[in-house]
Coordinates of C-alpha atoms in Angstrom, one line a residue:
X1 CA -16.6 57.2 -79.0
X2 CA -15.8 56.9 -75.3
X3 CA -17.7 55.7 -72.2
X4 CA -18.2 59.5 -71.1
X5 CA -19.0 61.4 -74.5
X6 CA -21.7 58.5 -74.8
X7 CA -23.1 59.1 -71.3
X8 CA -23.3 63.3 -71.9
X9 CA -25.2 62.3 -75.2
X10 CA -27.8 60.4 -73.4
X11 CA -28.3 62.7 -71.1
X12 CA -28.4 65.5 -73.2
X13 CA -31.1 63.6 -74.8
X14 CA -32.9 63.2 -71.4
X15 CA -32.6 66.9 -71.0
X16 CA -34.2 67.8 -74.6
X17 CA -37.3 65.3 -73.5
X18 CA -37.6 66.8 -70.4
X19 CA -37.9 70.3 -71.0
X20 CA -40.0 69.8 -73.7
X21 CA -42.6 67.6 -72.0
X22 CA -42.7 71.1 -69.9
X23 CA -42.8 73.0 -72.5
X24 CA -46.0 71.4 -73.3
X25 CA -47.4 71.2 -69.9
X26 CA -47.0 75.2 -69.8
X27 CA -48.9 75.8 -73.3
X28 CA -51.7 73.4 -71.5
X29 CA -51.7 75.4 -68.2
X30 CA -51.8 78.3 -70.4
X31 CA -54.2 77.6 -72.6
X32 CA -57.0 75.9 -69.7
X33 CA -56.3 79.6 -67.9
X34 CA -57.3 81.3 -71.4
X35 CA -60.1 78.9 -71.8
X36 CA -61.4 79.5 -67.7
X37 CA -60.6 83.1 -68.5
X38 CA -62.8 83.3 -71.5
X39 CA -65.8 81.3 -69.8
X40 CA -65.5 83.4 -66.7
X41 CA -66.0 86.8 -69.0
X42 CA -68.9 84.5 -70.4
X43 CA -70.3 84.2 -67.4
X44 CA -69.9 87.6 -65.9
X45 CA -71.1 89.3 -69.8
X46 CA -74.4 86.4 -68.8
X47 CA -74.7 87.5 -65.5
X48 CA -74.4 91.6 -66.6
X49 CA -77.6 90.6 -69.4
X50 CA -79.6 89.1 -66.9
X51 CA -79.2 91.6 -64.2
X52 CA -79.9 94.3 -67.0
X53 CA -83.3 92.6 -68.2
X54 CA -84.2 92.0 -64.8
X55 CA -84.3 95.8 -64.0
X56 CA -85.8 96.1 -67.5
X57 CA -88.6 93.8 -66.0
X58 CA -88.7 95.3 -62.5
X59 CA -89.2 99.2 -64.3
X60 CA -91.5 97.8 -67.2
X61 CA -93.8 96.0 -64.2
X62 CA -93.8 99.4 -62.0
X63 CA -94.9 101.1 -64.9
X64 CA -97.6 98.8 -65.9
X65 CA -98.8 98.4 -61.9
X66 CA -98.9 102.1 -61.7
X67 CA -100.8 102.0 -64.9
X68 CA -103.6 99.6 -63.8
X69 CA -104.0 101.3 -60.7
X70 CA -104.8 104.9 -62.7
X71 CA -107.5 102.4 -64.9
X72 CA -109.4 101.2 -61.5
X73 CA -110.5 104.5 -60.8
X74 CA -113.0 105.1 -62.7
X75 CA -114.7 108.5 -62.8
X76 CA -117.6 109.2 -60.7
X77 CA -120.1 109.8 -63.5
X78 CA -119.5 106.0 -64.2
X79 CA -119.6 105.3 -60.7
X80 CA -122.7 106.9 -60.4
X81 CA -124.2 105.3 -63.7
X82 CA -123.9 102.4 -62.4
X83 CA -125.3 103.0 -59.2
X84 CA -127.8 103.9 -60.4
X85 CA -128.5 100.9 -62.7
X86 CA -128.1 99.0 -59.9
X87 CA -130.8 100.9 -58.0
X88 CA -133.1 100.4 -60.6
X89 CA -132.6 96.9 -60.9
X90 CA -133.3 96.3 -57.4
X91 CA -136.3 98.3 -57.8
X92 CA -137.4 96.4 -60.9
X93 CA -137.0 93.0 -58.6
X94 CA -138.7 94.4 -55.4
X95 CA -141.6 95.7 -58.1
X96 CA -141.8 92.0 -59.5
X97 CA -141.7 90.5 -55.9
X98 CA -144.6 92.8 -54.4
X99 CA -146.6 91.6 -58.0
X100 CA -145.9 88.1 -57.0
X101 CA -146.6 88.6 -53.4
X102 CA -150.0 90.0 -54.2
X103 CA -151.4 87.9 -57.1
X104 CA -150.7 84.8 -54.4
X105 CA -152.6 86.9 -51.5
X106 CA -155.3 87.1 -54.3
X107 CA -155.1 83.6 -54.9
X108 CA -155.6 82.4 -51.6
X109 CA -158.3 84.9 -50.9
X110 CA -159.9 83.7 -54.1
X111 CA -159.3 79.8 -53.1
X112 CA -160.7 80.5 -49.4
X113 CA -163.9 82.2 -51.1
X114 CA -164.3 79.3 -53.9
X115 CA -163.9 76.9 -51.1
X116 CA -166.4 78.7 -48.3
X117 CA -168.9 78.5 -51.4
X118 CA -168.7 75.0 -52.2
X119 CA -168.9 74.2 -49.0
X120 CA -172.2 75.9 -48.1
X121 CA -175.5 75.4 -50.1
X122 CA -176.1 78.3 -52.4
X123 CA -179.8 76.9 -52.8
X124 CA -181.7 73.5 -52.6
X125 CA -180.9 72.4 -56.4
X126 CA -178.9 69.2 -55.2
X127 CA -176.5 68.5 -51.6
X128 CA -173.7 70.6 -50.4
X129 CA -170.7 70.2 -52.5
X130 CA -172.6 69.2 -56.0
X131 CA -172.8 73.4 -55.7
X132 CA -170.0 74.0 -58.2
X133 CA -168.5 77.6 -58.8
X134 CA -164.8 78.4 -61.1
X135 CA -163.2 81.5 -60.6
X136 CA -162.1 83.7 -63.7
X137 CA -158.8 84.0 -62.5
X138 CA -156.4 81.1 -64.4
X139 CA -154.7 79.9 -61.5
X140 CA -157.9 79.7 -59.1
X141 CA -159.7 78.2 -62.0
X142 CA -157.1 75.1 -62.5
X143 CA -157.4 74.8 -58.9
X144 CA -160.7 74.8 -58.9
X145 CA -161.8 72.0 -61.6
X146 CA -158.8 69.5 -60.0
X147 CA -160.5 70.3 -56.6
X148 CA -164.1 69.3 -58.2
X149 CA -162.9 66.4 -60.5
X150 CA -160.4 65.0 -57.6
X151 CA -163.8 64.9 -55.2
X152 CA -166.1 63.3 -57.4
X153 CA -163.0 60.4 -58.6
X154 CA -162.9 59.8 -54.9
X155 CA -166.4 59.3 -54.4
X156 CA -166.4 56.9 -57.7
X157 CA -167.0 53.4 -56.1
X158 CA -169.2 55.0 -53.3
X159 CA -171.7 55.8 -55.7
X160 CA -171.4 52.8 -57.6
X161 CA -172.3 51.0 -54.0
X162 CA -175.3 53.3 -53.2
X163 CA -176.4 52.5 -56.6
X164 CA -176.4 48.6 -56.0
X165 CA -174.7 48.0 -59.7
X166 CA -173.3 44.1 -60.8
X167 CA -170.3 43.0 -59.9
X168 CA -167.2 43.7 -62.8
X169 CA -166.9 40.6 -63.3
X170 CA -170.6 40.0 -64.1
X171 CA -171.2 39.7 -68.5
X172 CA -174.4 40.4 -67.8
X173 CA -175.8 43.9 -69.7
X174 CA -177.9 46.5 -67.0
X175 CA -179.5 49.1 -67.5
X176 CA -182.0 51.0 -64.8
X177 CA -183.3 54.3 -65.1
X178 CA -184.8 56.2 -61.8
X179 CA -187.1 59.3 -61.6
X180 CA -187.5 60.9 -58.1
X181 CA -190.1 63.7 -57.2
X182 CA -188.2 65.8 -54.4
X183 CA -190.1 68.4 -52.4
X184 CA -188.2 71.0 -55.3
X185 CA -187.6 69.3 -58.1
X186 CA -187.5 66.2 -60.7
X187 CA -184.0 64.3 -60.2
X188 CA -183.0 61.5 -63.3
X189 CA -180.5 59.0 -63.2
X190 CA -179.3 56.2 -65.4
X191 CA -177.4 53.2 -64.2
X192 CA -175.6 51.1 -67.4
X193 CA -173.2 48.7 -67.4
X194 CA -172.4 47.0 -70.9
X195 CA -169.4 46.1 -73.3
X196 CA -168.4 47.7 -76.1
X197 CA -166.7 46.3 -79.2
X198 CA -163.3 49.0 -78.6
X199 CA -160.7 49.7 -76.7
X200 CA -160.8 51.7 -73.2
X201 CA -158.6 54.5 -75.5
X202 CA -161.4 54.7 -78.0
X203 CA -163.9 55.2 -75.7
X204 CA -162.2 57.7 -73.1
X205 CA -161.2 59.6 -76.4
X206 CA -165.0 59.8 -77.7
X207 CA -166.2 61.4 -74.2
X208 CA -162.6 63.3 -73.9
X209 CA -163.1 65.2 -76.9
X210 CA -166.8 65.2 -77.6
X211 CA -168.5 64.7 -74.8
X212 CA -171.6 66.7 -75.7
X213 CA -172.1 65.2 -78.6
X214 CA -172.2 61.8 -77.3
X215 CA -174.4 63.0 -73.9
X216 CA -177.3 64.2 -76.7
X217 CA -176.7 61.4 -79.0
X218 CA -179.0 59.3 -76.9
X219 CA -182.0 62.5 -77.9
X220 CA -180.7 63.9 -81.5
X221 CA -178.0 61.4 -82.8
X222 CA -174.5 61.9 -83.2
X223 CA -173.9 65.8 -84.2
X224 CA -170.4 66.8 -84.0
X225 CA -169.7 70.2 -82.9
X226 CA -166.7 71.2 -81.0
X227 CA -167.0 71.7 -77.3
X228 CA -163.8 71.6 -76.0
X229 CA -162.4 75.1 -74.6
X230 CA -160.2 74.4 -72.2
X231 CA -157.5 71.2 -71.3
X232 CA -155.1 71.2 -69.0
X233 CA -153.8 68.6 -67.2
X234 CA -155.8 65.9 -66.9
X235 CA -159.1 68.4 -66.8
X236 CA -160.9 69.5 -69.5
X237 CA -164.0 72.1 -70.3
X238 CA -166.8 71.4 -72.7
X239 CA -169.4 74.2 -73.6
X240 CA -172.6 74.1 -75.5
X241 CA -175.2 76.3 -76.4
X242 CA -178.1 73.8 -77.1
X243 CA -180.8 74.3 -78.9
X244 CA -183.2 74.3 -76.8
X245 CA -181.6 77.2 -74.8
X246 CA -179.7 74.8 -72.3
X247 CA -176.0 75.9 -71.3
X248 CA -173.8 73.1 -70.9
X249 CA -170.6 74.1 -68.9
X250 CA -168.7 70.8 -68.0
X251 CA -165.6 70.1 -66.9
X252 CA -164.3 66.4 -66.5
X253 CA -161.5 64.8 -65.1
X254 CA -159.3 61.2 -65.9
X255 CA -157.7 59.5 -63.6
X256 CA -155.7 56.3 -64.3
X257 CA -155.9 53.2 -61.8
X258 CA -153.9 50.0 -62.5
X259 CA -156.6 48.3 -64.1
X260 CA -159.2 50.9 -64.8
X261 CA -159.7 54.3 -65.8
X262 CA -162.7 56.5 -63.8
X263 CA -164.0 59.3 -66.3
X264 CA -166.2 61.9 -64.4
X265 CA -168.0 64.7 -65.2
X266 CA -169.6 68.1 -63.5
X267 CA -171.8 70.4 -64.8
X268 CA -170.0 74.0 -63.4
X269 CA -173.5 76.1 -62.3
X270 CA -171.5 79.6 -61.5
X271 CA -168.6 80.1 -63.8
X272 CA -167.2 83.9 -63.5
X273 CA -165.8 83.6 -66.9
X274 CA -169.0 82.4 -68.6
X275 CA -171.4 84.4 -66.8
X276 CA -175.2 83.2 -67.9
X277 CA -178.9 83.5 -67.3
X278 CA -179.7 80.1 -69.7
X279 CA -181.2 77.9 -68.2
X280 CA -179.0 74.5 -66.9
X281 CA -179.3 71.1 -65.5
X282 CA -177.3 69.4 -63.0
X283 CA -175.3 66.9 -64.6
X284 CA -173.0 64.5 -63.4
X285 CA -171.8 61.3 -64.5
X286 CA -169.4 58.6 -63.3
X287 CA -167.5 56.3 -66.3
X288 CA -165.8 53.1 -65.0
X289 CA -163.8 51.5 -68.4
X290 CA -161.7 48.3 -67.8
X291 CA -159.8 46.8 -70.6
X292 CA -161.3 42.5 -71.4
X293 CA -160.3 40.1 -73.5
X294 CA -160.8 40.7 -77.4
X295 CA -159.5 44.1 -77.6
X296 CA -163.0 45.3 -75.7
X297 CA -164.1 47.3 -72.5
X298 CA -166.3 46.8 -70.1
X299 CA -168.7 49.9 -69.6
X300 CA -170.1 51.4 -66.1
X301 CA -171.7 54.6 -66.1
X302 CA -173.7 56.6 -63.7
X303 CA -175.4 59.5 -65.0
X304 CA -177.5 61.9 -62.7
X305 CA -179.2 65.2 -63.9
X306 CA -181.9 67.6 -62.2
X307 CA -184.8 69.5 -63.2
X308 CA -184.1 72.6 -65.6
X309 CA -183.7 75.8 -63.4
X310 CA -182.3 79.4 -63.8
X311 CA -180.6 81.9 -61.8
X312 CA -184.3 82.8 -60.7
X313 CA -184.7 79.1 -59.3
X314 CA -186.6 75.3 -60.8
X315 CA -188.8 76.0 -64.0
X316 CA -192.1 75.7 -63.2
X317 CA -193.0 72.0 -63.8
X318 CA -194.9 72.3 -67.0
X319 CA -191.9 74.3 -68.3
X320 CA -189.6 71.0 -67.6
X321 CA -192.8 68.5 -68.8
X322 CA -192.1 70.0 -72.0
X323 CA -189.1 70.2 -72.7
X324 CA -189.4 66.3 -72.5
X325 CA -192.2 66.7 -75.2
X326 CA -195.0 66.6 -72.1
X327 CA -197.4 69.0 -72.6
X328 CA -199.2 69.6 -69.3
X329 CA -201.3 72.4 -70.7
X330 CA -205.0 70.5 -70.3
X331 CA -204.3 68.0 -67.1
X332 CA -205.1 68.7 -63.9
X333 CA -203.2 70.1 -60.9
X334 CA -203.4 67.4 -59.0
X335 CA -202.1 64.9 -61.9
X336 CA -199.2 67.0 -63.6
X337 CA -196.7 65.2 -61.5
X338 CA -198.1 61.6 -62.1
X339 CA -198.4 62.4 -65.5
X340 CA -194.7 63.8 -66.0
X341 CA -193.9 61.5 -64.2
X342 CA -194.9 58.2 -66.1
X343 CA -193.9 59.9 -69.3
X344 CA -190.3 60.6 -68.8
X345 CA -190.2 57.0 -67.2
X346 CA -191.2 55.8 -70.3
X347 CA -188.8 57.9 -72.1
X348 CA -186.1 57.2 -70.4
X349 CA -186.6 53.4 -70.4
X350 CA -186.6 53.5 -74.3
X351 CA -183.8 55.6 -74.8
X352 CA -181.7 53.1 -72.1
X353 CA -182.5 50.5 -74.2
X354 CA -181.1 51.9 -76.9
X355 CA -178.0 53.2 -75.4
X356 CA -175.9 50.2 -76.0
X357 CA -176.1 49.6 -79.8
X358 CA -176.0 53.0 -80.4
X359 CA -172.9 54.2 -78.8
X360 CA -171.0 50.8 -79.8
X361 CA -172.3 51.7 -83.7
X362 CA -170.5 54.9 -83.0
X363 CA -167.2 54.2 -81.3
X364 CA -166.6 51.0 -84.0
X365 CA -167.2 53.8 -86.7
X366 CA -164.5 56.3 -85.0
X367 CA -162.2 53.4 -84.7
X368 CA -162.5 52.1 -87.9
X369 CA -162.2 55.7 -89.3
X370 CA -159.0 56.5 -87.6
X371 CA -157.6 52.8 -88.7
X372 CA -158.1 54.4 -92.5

């Protein structure tokens, strides 16, 4: 083979390589135009959806916006229905209001009254504001007995002073009993001061809850009857009917001091829900109880009650001799109030003396009974 058949060989050889490497370049070009071809339809079919379900969206939202807009107007009978709820709503509240509004202008009326009244002396039975009145109406009444119980807590340790009593710290037992012969009537008071073998809770629950059991225990011994008609707060009511036609009408009040608690109590003379002609006494009492050593308490109590009288005035003296067990009846004028005099001294020195052991007997036994 010569020189030149061999170069023509190779370069036919050349040639073959050549046109095939651009044979295959040309199916790529081809194919990448089918393949941009195909994702440009892709893209424009994509394009056609979206624009298509957008307009689907933009008529769907018309219709539904032209929709809500038929549902907010409502017909006018509902319109008017519910003005006219509304009206009568309004007229329910401005009813209630004008209610309120009055029962308070009632109130304060009421108060100004209840306050002119215990303020001024009805009659000569005791001084100024021992005059006590309650209202029948609920929220003048609670008013009323804080107002009576608050004023008597805050004259507590006067009346302890004006009645010269021991010191607390004294362990001596006193007791004192006083009878006074006014130009109107016979006042009484008894001054104690003791220990009991209880707790201050055991004895602030006996007069709490019985208290007029344990005031007439000192005459008839312990006879339980409920009293109690009213609590609220730290107020409370007792009523009695005694036997010997007496109404007893109390309220009391308990206040709490850091080392003592002051128990008083009131005898209410004009009470508009209890309306009576019974006869009454005065009564007031002041109870000091401070917690000592050995689970006991120390005991102060003043107790002050007046002559019987009615809504007519005082009994007549030999009236109030006998219900002492003093009959009058054959001594003379001029000696009746001696006489009475002396005797209820001596009566009420006894039953002082007394006092002690028997309301110790009975608190030990209401302790010991609840301990069961």
């Amino acid at each position: 083979m010569s020189a030149a058949s061999g170069a023509c060989s190779a370069a036919d050889a050349l040639d073959v390589m050549m046109l095939e490497s651009a044979d295959k370049k040309l199916k790529k070009r081809e194919y990448m135009r089918n393949i941009m071809r195909f994702y440009r339809e892709e893209k424009r079919d994509e394009l056609d959806a979206l624009k298509a379900q957008v307009a689907a969206l933009q008529s769907e939202y018309k219709s539904r916006l032209r929709a809500s807009k038929r549902d907010l107007l409502l017909p006018w009978r509902q319109v008017a229905i519910a003005l006219r709820d509304d009206l009568r709503d309004i007229q329910n509240e401005r009813a209630s209001l004008r209610a309120k509004a009055a029962a308070l202008a009632s109130l304060i009326r009421t108060s100004k009254g209840w306050v002119s009244t215990n303020l001024t002396s009805m009659h000569a039975i005791t001084p100024t504001w021992r005059n006590v009145t309650l209202e029948r109406d609920e929220q003048a009444r609670e008013l009323g007995k804080a107002w009576i119980t608050k004023q008597m807590y805050h004259n507590t340790d006067r009346m302890f002073g004006q009645y010269a009593y021991p010191a607390v710290t004294s362990s001596d037992e006193f007791f004192d009993i006083g009878v006074d012969n006014t130009d109107v009537s016979f006042q009484y008071h008894h001054r104690r001061q003791y220990a009991v073998d209880v707790p201050m809770e055991c004895v602030l629950d006996a007069y709490k809850r019985h208290l007029c059991a344990v005031l007439m225990m000192d005459w008839y011994g312990y006879q339980a009857s409920p009293t109690l008609t009213e609590m609220s707060g730290n107020t409370t009511l007792h009523q009695l009917s005694a036997d010997d036609d007496e109404w007893m009408n109390l309220v009391t009040g308990e206040f709490h001091d850091h080392d003592r608690c002051v128990f008083v109590v009131q005898q209410v003379q004009h009470d508009a829900a209890n309306p009576t002609t019974q006869r009454q006494r005065n009564r007031m009492i002041w109870l000091d109880m401070r917690p000592i050593a050995g689970g006991r308490t120390l005991v102060r109590v003043l107790y002050r009650f007046d002559q019987y009288f009615d809504p007519w005035g005082f009994v007549p003296l030999e009236e109030e001799a006998l219900s002492w067990g003093c009959d009058l009846q054959h001594v003379q004028d001029d000696q009746k109030e001696s006489t009475f005099h002396a005797y209820c001294t001596n009566l009420l020195v006894t039953i002082n003396a007394n006092h002690q052991a028997k309301i110790n007997a009975h608190l030990t036994t209401i302790m010991h009974a609840s301990l069961e």
